[in-house]
Amino acid sequence: MSTKVNRRQKIRYRIRKKISGTAQQPRLSVFRSNSDIYVQLIDDTNGTTLASASSRDKDIKAQQGTKSEKSVMVGKAVAAKAVALGLTKVIFDRSGYLYHGRVKSVADGAREGGLQF
């Protein structure tokens, strides 16, 4: 593995030691690839995914815009799914990425959709 990936993995493990999601307050986990972004609401006590959204979903993929603009849409989509499940408070897990760019856009979109961190 490259040193960049190792560094992110170490940061990710350090973050995961401190935060954990529950059924009432799930963990909002972000994965960022070069072309897409994926978001999950995870209940760590049961080990289940409550809701997910990504930039590969049909309604988001059909939209025109930059990757950051699509990240805002992903944040709003996962927030809508969470509100439908009756969840408003989540714990944000940036997964070792810097809170900048597309990761920040997802968080902003989720806040606009009604989630609180």
Short mmCIF file of N, CA, C and O in Angstrom, two decimals:
data_model
loop_
_atom_site.label_atom_id
_atom_site.label_comp_id
_atom_site.label_asym_id
_atom_site.label_seq_id
_atom_site.Cartn_x
_atom_site.Cartn_y
_atom_site.Cartn_z
N MET A 1 0.83 -1.18 0.00
CA MET A 1 0.00 0.00 0.00
C MET A 1 0.87 1.25 0.00
O MET A 1 1.95 1.25 0.56
N SER A 2 0.35 2.28 -0.59
CA SER A 2 1.12 3.52 -0.65
C SER A 2 1.10 4.21 0.72
O SER A 2 0.26 3.93 1.57
N THR A 3 2.04 5.11 0.91
CA THR A 3 2.12 5.80 2.19
C THR A 3 0.91 6.70 2.41
O THR A 3 0.49 6.89 3.55
N LYS A 4 0.34 7.23 1.33
CA LYS A 4 -0.84 8.08 1.45
C LYS A 4 -2.03 7.29 1.99
O LYS A 4 -2.76 7.74 2.87
N VAL A 5 -2.20 6.08 1.49
CA VAL A 5 -3.30 5.22 1.93
C VAL A 5 -3.06 4.78 3.37
O VAL A 5 -3.99 4.76 4.18
N ASN A 6 -1.83 4.44 3.72
CA ASN A 6 -1.50 4.05 5.09
C ASN A 6 -1.79 5.17 6.07
O ASN A 6 -2.31 4.94 7.16
N ARG A 7 -1.43 6.38 5.69
CA ARG A 7 -1.66 7.54 6.55
C ARG A 7 -3.15 7.73 6.79
O ARG A 7 -3.59 7.92 7.92
N ARG A 8 -3.97 7.66 5.74
CA ARG A 8 -5.41 7.81 5.88
C ARG A 8 -5.99 6.71 6.74
O ARG A 8 -6.89 6.93 7.54
N GLN A 9 -5.47 5.49 6.57
CA GLN A 9 -5.96 4.35 7.35
C GLN A 9 -5.68 4.55 8.85
O GLN A 9 -6.53 4.25 9.68
N LYS A 10 -4.51 5.05 9.19
CA LYS A 10 -4.17 5.31 10.58
C LYS A 10 -5.09 6.38 11.18
O LYS A 10 -5.57 6.24 12.31
N ILE A 11 -5.33 7.44 10.41
CA ILE A 11 -6.23 8.49 10.86
C ILE A 11 -7.63 7.92 11.04
O ILE A 11 -8.32 8.22 12.02
N ARG A 12 -8.05 7.07 10.11
CA ARG A 12 -9.38 6.46 10.15
C ARG A 12 -9.55 5.61 11.41
O ARG A 12 -10.57 5.69 12.10
N TYR A 13 -8.55 4.81 11.74
CA TYR A 13 -8.62 3.98 12.94
C TYR A 13 -8.66 4.84 14.20
O TYR A 13 -9.36 4.52 15.16
N ARG A 14 -7.90 5.93 14.22
CA ARG A 14 -7.88 6.83 15.36
C ARG A 14 -9.25 7.47 15.58
O ARG A 14 -9.72 7.59 16.71
N ILE A 15 -9.91 7.85 14.48
CA ILE A 15 -11.25 8.43 14.57
C ILE A 15 -12.25 7.38 15.05
O ILE A 15 -13.09 7.65 15.92
N ARG A 16 -12.16 6.17 14.53
CA ARG A 16 -13.13 5.12 14.84
C ARG A 16 -13.03 4.62 16.28
O ARG A 16 -13.98 4.06 16.81
N LYS A 17 -11.87 4.82 16.92
CA LYS A 17 -11.74 4.47 18.34
C LYS A 17 -12.63 5.37 19.19
O LYS A 17 -13.12 4.95 20.23
N LYS A 18 -12.83 6.60 18.74
CA LYS A 18 -13.54 7.59 19.53
C LYS A 18 -15.04 7.65 19.25
O LYS A 18 -15.82 8.00 20.13
N ILE A 19 -15.47 7.35 18.01
CA ILE A 19 -16.88 7.51 17.67
C ILE A 19 -17.51 6.18 17.32
O ILE A 19 -16.86 5.27 16.80
N SER A 20 -18.79 6.07 17.65
CA SER A 20 -19.55 4.86 17.34
C SER A 20 -21.01 5.26 17.20
O SER A 20 -21.50 6.10 17.95
N GLY A 21 -21.70 4.65 16.24
CA GLY A 21 -23.09 4.98 16.00
C GLY A 21 -24.03 4.05 16.71
O GLY A 21 -23.72 2.88 16.97
N THR A 22 -25.20 4.56 17.06
CA THR A 22 -26.25 3.75 17.68
C THR A 22 -27.49 3.82 16.79
O THR A 22 -27.50 4.51 15.77
N ALA A 23 -28.54 3.13 17.20
CA ALA A 23 -29.77 3.14 16.41
C ALA A 23 -30.42 4.53 16.46
O ALA A 23 -31.04 4.96 15.48
N GLN A 24 -30.30 5.24 17.60
CA GLN A 24 -30.89 6.56 17.72
C GLN A 24 -30.01 7.65 17.10
O GLN A 24 -30.51 8.66 16.63
N GLN A 25 -28.69 7.45 17.15
CA GLN A 25 -27.75 8.42 16.60
C GLN A 25 -26.69 7.67 15.78
O GLN A 25 -25.60 7.39 16.26
N PRO A 26 -27.02 7.35 14.52
CA PRO A 26 -26.09 6.56 13.71
C PRO A 26 -24.87 7.36 13.25
O PRO A 26 -24.85 8.58 13.33
N ARG A 27 -23.89 6.62 12.77
CA ARG A 27 -22.67 7.23 12.25
C ARG A 27 -22.85 7.48 10.76
O ARG A 27 -23.26 6.60 10.01
N LEU A 28 -22.59 8.70 10.32
CA LEU A 28 -22.67 9.08 8.91
C LEU A 28 -21.28 8.92 8.32
O LEU A 28 -20.42 9.77 8.50
N SER A 29 -21.04 7.80 7.65
CA SER A 29 -19.72 7.47 7.14
C SER A 29 -19.60 7.87 5.67
O SER A 29 -20.50 7.60 4.87
N VAL A 30 -18.48 8.49 5.32
CA VAL A 30 -18.24 8.98 3.96
C VAL A 30 -17.09 8.20 3.34
O VAL A 30 -16.06 8.00 3.98
N PHE A 31 -17.29 7.73 2.10
CA PHE A 31 -16.18 7.17 1.32
C PHE A 31 -16.09 7.96 0.04
O PHE A 31 -17.08 8.17 -0.66
N ARG A 32 -14.89 8.39 -0.29
CA ARG A 32 -14.66 9.22 -1.47
C ARG A 32 -13.72 8.49 -2.41
O ARG A 32 -12.59 8.20 -2.04
N SER A 33 -14.18 8.20 -3.62
CA SER A 33 -13.28 7.66 -4.63
C SER A 33 -12.92 8.80 -5.57
O SER A 33 -13.36 9.94 -5.39
N ASN A 34 -12.13 8.51 -6.58
CA ASN A 34 -11.73 9.56 -7.51
C ASN A 34 -12.91 10.16 -8.26
O ASN A 34 -12.95 11.35 -8.53
N SER A 35 -13.90 9.33 -8.59
CA SER A 35 -15.00 9.81 -9.41
C SER A 35 -16.32 9.94 -8.67
O SER A 35 -17.17 10.72 -9.07
N ASP A 36 -16.52 9.20 -7.59
CA ASP A 36 -17.82 9.18 -6.92
C ASP A 36 -17.66 9.37 -5.41
O ASP A 36 -16.55 9.34 -4.89
N ILE A 37 -18.79 9.53 -4.74
CA ILE A 37 -18.81 9.64 -3.28
C ILE A 37 -19.97 8.81 -2.75
O ILE A 37 -21.03 8.76 -3.35
N TYR A 38 -19.72 8.11 -1.66
CA TYR A 38 -20.69 7.20 -1.07
C TYR A 38 -20.87 7.56 0.40
O TYR A 38 -19.90 7.85 1.09
N VAL A 39 -22.13 7.49 0.88
CA VAL A 39 -22.45 7.85 2.26
C VAL A 39 -23.36 6.77 2.84
O VAL A 39 -24.26 6.29 2.16
N GLN A 40 -23.10 6.38 4.10
CA GLN A 40 -23.92 5.40 4.78
C GLN A 40 -24.26 5.88 6.18
O GLN A 40 -23.44 6.52 6.83
N LEU A 41 -25.46 5.55 6.63
CA LEU A 41 -25.83 5.72 8.03
C LEU A 41 -25.70 4.36 8.69
O LEU A 41 -26.40 3.41 8.31
N ILE A 42 -24.80 4.23 9.66
CA ILE A 42 -24.45 2.93 10.22
C ILE A 42 -24.77 2.88 11.71
O ILE A 42 -24.41 3.78 12.47
N ASP A 43 -25.44 1.80 12.11
CA ASP A 43 -25.68 1.49 13.52
C ASP A 43 -24.61 0.49 13.93
O ASP A 43 -24.67 -0.68 13.56
N ASP A 44 -23.61 0.94 14.67
CA ASP A 44 -22.47 0.08 15.03
C ASP A 44 -22.81 -0.95 16.10
O ASP A 44 -22.14 -1.98 16.19
N THR A 45 -23.82 -0.69 16.92
CA THR A 45 -24.16 -1.66 17.96
C THR A 45 -24.72 -2.94 17.36
O THR A 45 -24.43 -4.03 17.84
N ASN A 46 -25.51 -2.83 16.29
CA ASN A 46 -26.05 -4.00 15.61
C ASN A 46 -25.26 -4.38 14.37
O ASN A 46 -25.47 -5.44 13.80
N GLY A 47 -24.39 -3.48 13.92
CA GLY A 47 -23.60 -3.75 12.72
C GLY A 47 -24.42 -3.70 11.45
O GLY A 47 -24.22 -4.50 10.54
N THR A 48 -25.38 -2.77 11.38
CA THR A 48 -26.25 -2.68 10.21
C THR A 48 -26.18 -1.30 9.58
O THR A 48 -25.91 -0.30 10.25
N THR A 49 -26.44 -1.26 8.28
CA THR A 49 -26.54 -0.01 7.55
C THR A 49 -28.01 0.37 7.49
O THR A 49 -28.84 -0.39 6.99
N LEU A 50 -28.34 1.55 8.00
CA LEU A 50 -29.73 1.99 8.06
C LEU A 50 -30.17 2.64 6.75
O LEU A 50 -31.30 2.46 6.32
N ALA A 51 -29.29 3.41 6.13
CA ALA A 51 -29.60 4.08 4.87
C ALA A 51 -28.30 4.40 4.16
O ALA A 51 -27.24 4.47 4.79
N SER A 52 -28.37 4.56 2.85
CA SER A 52 -27.18 4.90 2.09
C SER A 52 -27.57 5.74 0.88
O SER A 52 -28.71 5.72 0.44
N ALA A 53 -26.59 6.44 0.36
CA ALA A 53 -26.77 7.22 -0.86
C ALA A 53 -25.40 7.38 -1.51
O ALA A 53 -24.37 7.29 -0.84
N SER A 54 -25.41 7.56 -2.81
CA SER A 54 -24.14 7.76 -3.51
C SER A 54 -24.37 8.60 -4.75
O SER A 54 -25.50 8.81 -5.18
N SER A 55 -23.27 9.04 -5.33
CA SER A 55 -23.36 9.83 -6.56
C SER A 55 -23.66 8.94 -7.76
O SER A 55 -23.86 9.44 -8.86
N ARG A 56 -23.72 7.63 -7.55
CA ARG A 56 -24.07 6.70 -8.62
C ARG A 56 -25.56 6.39 -8.67
O ARG A 56 -26.00 5.66 -9.55
N ASP A 57 -26.34 6.91 -7.71
CA ASP A 57 -27.79 6.73 -7.74
C ASP A 57 -28.35 7.38 -9.01
O ASP A 57 -27.84 8.41 -9.47
N LYS A 58 -29.41 6.81 -9.55
CA LYS A 58 -29.93 7.25 -10.85
C LYS A 58 -30.31 8.72 -10.88
O LYS A 58 -29.98 9.43 -11.83
N ASP A 59 -31.02 9.18 -9.84
CA ASP A 59 -31.47 10.57 -9.85
C ASP A 59 -30.31 11.56 -9.71
O ASP A 59 -30.36 12.65 -10.29
N ILE A 60 -29.26 11.20 -9.00
CA ILE A 60 -28.11 12.10 -8.83
C ILE A 60 -27.19 12.02 -10.05
O ILE A 60 -26.67 13.03 -10.52
N LYS A 61 -27.02 10.82 -10.59
CA LYS A 61 -26.15 10.64 -11.75
C LYS A 61 -26.69 11.38 -12.97
O LYS A 61 -25.93 11.87 -13.81
N ALA A 62 -28.02 11.50 -13.07
CA ALA A 62 -28.64 12.17 -14.20
C ALA A 62 -28.44 13.68 -14.17
O ALA A 62 -28.54 14.35 -15.20
N GLN A 63 -28.13 14.24 -12.99
CA GLN A 63 -27.94 15.67 -12.85
C GLN A 63 -26.60 16.10 -13.44
O GLN A 63 -25.63 15.35 -13.42
N GLN A 64 -26.56 17.33 -13.91
CA GLN A 64 -25.32 17.91 -14.39
C GLN A 64 -24.68 18.69 -13.24
O GLN A 64 -25.38 19.23 -12.38
N GLY A 65 -23.38 18.75 -13.20
CA GLY A 65 -22.69 19.53 -12.18
C GLY A 65 -21.34 18.95 -11.84
O GLY A 65 -20.97 17.87 -12.30
N THR A 66 -20.63 19.68 -11.00
CA THR A 66 -19.31 19.23 -10.58
C THR A 66 -19.45 18.15 -9.52
O THR A 66 -20.54 17.89 -9.01
N LYS A 67 -18.32 17.55 -9.17
CA LYS A 67 -18.34 16.51 -8.14
C LYS A 67 -18.75 17.08 -6.79
O LYS A 67 -19.44 16.42 -6.03
N SER A 68 -18.36 18.30 -6.50
CA SER A 68 -18.75 18.93 -5.24
C SER A 68 -20.25 19.21 -5.20
O SER A 68 -20.90 19.03 -4.16
N GLU A 69 -20.82 19.63 -6.32
CA GLU A 69 -22.26 19.87 -6.37
C GLU A 69 -23.04 18.56 -6.21
O GLU A 69 -24.08 18.53 -5.55
N LYS A 70 -22.53 17.49 -6.80
CA LYS A 70 -23.17 16.20 -6.63
C LYS A 70 -23.04 15.69 -5.20
O LYS A 70 -23.91 15.00 -4.69
N SER A 71 -21.94 16.06 -4.53
CA SER A 71 -21.76 15.67 -3.14
C SER A 71 -22.81 16.32 -2.24
O SER A 71 -23.31 15.69 -1.31
N VAL A 72 -23.18 17.56 -2.54
CA VAL A 72 -24.24 18.22 -1.80
C VAL A 72 -25.55 17.47 -2.00
O VAL A 72 -26.32 17.24 -1.05
N MET A 73 -25.81 17.03 -3.24
CA MET A 73 -27.03 16.26 -3.53
C MET A 73 -27.04 14.93 -2.77
O MET A 73 -28.09 14.51 -2.28
N VAL A 74 -25.88 14.28 -2.66
CA VAL A 74 -25.79 13.02 -1.92
C VAL A 74 -26.09 13.27 -0.45
O VAL A 74 -26.82 12.49 0.18
N GLY A 75 -25.58 14.35 0.11
CA GLY A 75 -25.85 14.70 1.50
C GLY A 75 -27.34 14.94 1.73
O GLY A 75 -27.92 14.47 2.72
N LYS A 76 -27.99 15.64 0.81
CA LYS A 76 -29.42 15.90 0.93
C LYS A 76 -30.21 14.60 0.80
O LYS A 76 -31.21 14.40 1.50
N ALA A 77 -29.77 13.70 -0.09
CA ALA A 77 -30.48 12.44 -0.30
C ALA A 77 -30.42 11.56 0.93
O ALA A 77 -31.43 10.97 1.35
N VAL A 78 -29.25 11.45 1.56
CA VAL A 78 -29.13 10.62 2.76
C VAL A 78 -29.89 11.27 3.92
O VAL A 78 -30.47 10.56 4.76
N ALA A 79 -29.94 12.60 3.96
CA ALA A 79 -30.70 13.28 5.00
C ALA A 79 -32.19 13.01 4.85
O ALA A 79 -32.89 12.79 5.84
N ALA A 80 -32.67 13.01 3.62
CA ALA A 80 -34.09 12.72 3.38
C ALA A 80 -34.44 11.30 3.82
O ALA A 80 -35.49 11.07 4.43
N LYS A 81 -33.54 10.35 3.55
CA LYS A 81 -33.77 8.97 3.96
C LYS A 81 -33.74 8.85 5.48
O LYS A 81 -34.52 8.09 6.08
N ALA A 82 -32.85 9.60 6.13
CA ALA A 82 -32.75 9.56 7.59
C ALA A 82 -33.99 10.15 8.23
O ALA A 82 -34.52 9.60 9.20
N VAL A 83 -34.46 11.28 7.70
CA VAL A 83 -35.66 11.91 8.26
C VAL A 83 -36.86 10.99 8.07
O VAL A 83 -37.72 10.90 8.95
N ALA A 84 -36.91 10.27 6.97
CA ALA A 84 -38.00 9.30 6.75
C ALA A 84 -37.96 8.17 7.78
O ALA A 84 -39.00 7.62 8.15
N LEU A 85 -36.76 7.84 8.26
CA LEU A 85 -36.61 6.82 9.31
C LEU A 85 -36.81 7.40 10.71
O LEU A 85 -36.78 6.67 11.69
N GLY A 86 -36.98 8.72 10.79
CA GLY A 86 -37.18 9.35 12.09
C GLY A 86 -35.89 9.73 12.80
O GLY A 86 -35.87 9.90 14.01
N LEU A 87 -34.81 9.88 12.05
CA LEU A 87 -33.51 10.22 12.63
C LEU A 87 -33.17 11.67 12.28
O LEU A 87 -33.31 12.07 11.13
N THR A 88 -32.72 12.42 13.27
CA THR A 88 -32.29 13.80 13.00
C THR A 88 -30.87 14.05 13.47
O THR A 88 -30.20 14.92 12.94
N LYS A 89 -30.39 13.30 14.47
CA LYS A 89 -29.03 13.49 14.97
C LYS A 89 -28.14 12.36 14.50
O LYS A 89 -28.51 11.19 14.60
N VAL A 90 -26.98 12.71 13.96
CA VAL A 90 -26.00 11.72 13.50
C VAL A 90 -24.62 12.12 13.99
O VAL A 90 -24.40 13.25 14.43
N ILE A 91 -23.69 11.18 13.89
CA ILE A 91 -22.28 11.44 14.20
C ILE A 91 -21.54 11.38 12.87
O ILE A 91 -21.60 10.38 12.16
N PHE A 92 -20.85 12.45 12.52
CA PHE A 92 -20.17 12.53 11.22
C PHE A 92 -18.81 11.84 11.28
O PHE A 92 -18.00 12.12 12.16
N ASP A 93 -18.60 10.91 10.36
CA ASP A 93 -17.34 10.17 10.26
C ASP A 93 -16.71 10.51 8.92
O ASP A 93 -17.17 10.07 7.88
N ARG A 94 -15.63 11.28 8.95
CA ARG A 94 -14.99 11.71 7.70
C ARG A 94 -14.05 10.64 7.14
O ARG A 94 -13.47 10.82 6.07
N SER A 95 -13.86 9.54 7.85
CA SER A 95 -13.10 8.38 7.38
C SER A 95 -11.66 8.70 7.01
O SER A 95 -11.11 8.14 6.07
N GLY A 96 -11.04 9.61 7.72
CA GLY A 96 -9.64 9.92 7.49
C GLY A 96 -9.39 10.96 6.42
O GLY A 96 -8.26 11.37 6.21
N TYR A 97 -10.45 11.40 5.74
CA TYR A 97 -10.29 12.46 4.74
C TYR A 97 -10.29 13.81 5.44
O TYR A 97 -10.86 13.97 6.51
N LEU A 98 -9.67 14.80 4.81
CA LEU A 98 -9.72 16.15 5.35
C LEU A 98 -11.13 16.69 5.22
O LEU A 98 -11.84 16.39 4.26
N TYR A 99 -11.56 17.47 6.20
CA TYR A 99 -12.89 18.08 6.16
C TYR A 99 -12.81 19.28 5.22
O TYR A 99 -12.69 20.44 5.64
N HIS A 100 -12.84 18.99 3.94
CA HIS A 100 -12.63 20.00 2.91
C HIS A 100 -13.17 19.45 1.60
O HIS A 100 -13.20 18.23 1.41
N GLY A 101 -13.59 20.29 0.71
CA GLY A 101 -14.00 19.85 -0.62
C GLY A 101 -15.27 19.03 -0.60
O GLY A 101 -16.29 19.44 -0.06
N ARG A 102 -15.19 17.83 -1.21
CA ARG A 102 -16.38 16.99 -1.35
C ARG A 102 -16.89 16.45 -0.01
O ARG A 102 -18.09 16.29 0.17
N VAL A 103 -15.99 16.20 0.93
CA VAL A 103 -16.41 15.69 2.24
C VAL A 103 -17.21 16.79 2.97
O VAL A 103 -18.26 16.53 3.55
N LYS A 104 -16.73 18.01 2.90
CA LYS A 104 -17.45 19.13 3.51
C LYS A 104 -18.77 19.38 2.80
O LYS A 104 -19.78 19.70 3.43
N SER A 105 -18.81 19.19 1.48
CA SER A 105 -20.04 19.38 0.72
C SER A 105 -21.11 18.38 1.14
O SER A 105 -22.29 18.73 1.22
N VAL A 106 -20.71 17.14 1.41
CA VAL A 106 -21.67 16.13 1.88
C VAL A 106 -22.24 16.57 3.22
O VAL A 106 -23.46 16.50 3.45
N ALA A 107 -21.38 17.04 4.12
CA ALA A 107 -21.84 17.48 5.44
C ALA A 107 -22.79 18.67 5.32
O ALA A 107 -23.83 18.71 5.99
N ASP A 108 -22.46 19.61 4.46
CA ASP A 108 -23.33 20.78 4.27
C ASP A 108 -24.68 20.37 3.70
O ASP A 108 -25.73 20.87 4.12
N GLY A 109 -24.67 19.46 2.73
CA GLY A 109 -25.92 18.96 2.14
C GLY A 109 -26.78 18.23 3.16
O GLY A 109 -28.00 18.37 3.18
N ALA A 110 -26.13 17.46 4.03
CA ALA A 110 -26.88 16.73 5.07
C ALA A 110 -27.49 17.71 6.07
O ALA A 110 -28.62 17.50 6.53
N ARG A 111 -26.76 18.76 6.39
CA ARG A 111 -27.31 19.78 7.30
C ARG A 111 -28.50 20.49 6.67
O ARG A 111 -29.49 20.75 7.33
N GLU A 112 -28.38 20.79 5.37
CA GLU A 112 -29.50 21.43 4.66
C GLU A 112 -30.72 20.52 4.63
O GLU A 112 -31.85 20.98 4.66
N GLY A 113 -30.47 19.21 4.57
CA GLY A 113 -31.57 18.24 4.54
C GLY A 113 -32.22 18.01 5.88
O GLY A 113 -33.24 17.31 5.96
N GLY A 114 -31.64 18.54 6.96
CA GLY A 114 -32.29 18.43 8.26
C GLY A 114 -31.55 17.61 9.30
O GLY A 114 -32.07 17.38 10.38
N LEU A 115 -30.33 17.18 9.01
CA LEU A 115 -29.57 16.41 10.00
C LEU A 115 -28.75 17.35 10.87
O LEU A 115 -28.33 18.42 10.44
N GLN A 116 -28.52 16.92 12.10
CA GLN A 116 -27.69 17.68 13.04
C GLN A 116 -26.50 16.81 13.43
O GLN A 116 -26.66 15.64 13.70
N PHE A 117 -25.31 17.42 13.48
CA PHE A 117 -24.11 16.71 13.90
C PHE A 117 -23.74 17.13 15.29
O PHE A 117 -23.80 18.25 15.66
#
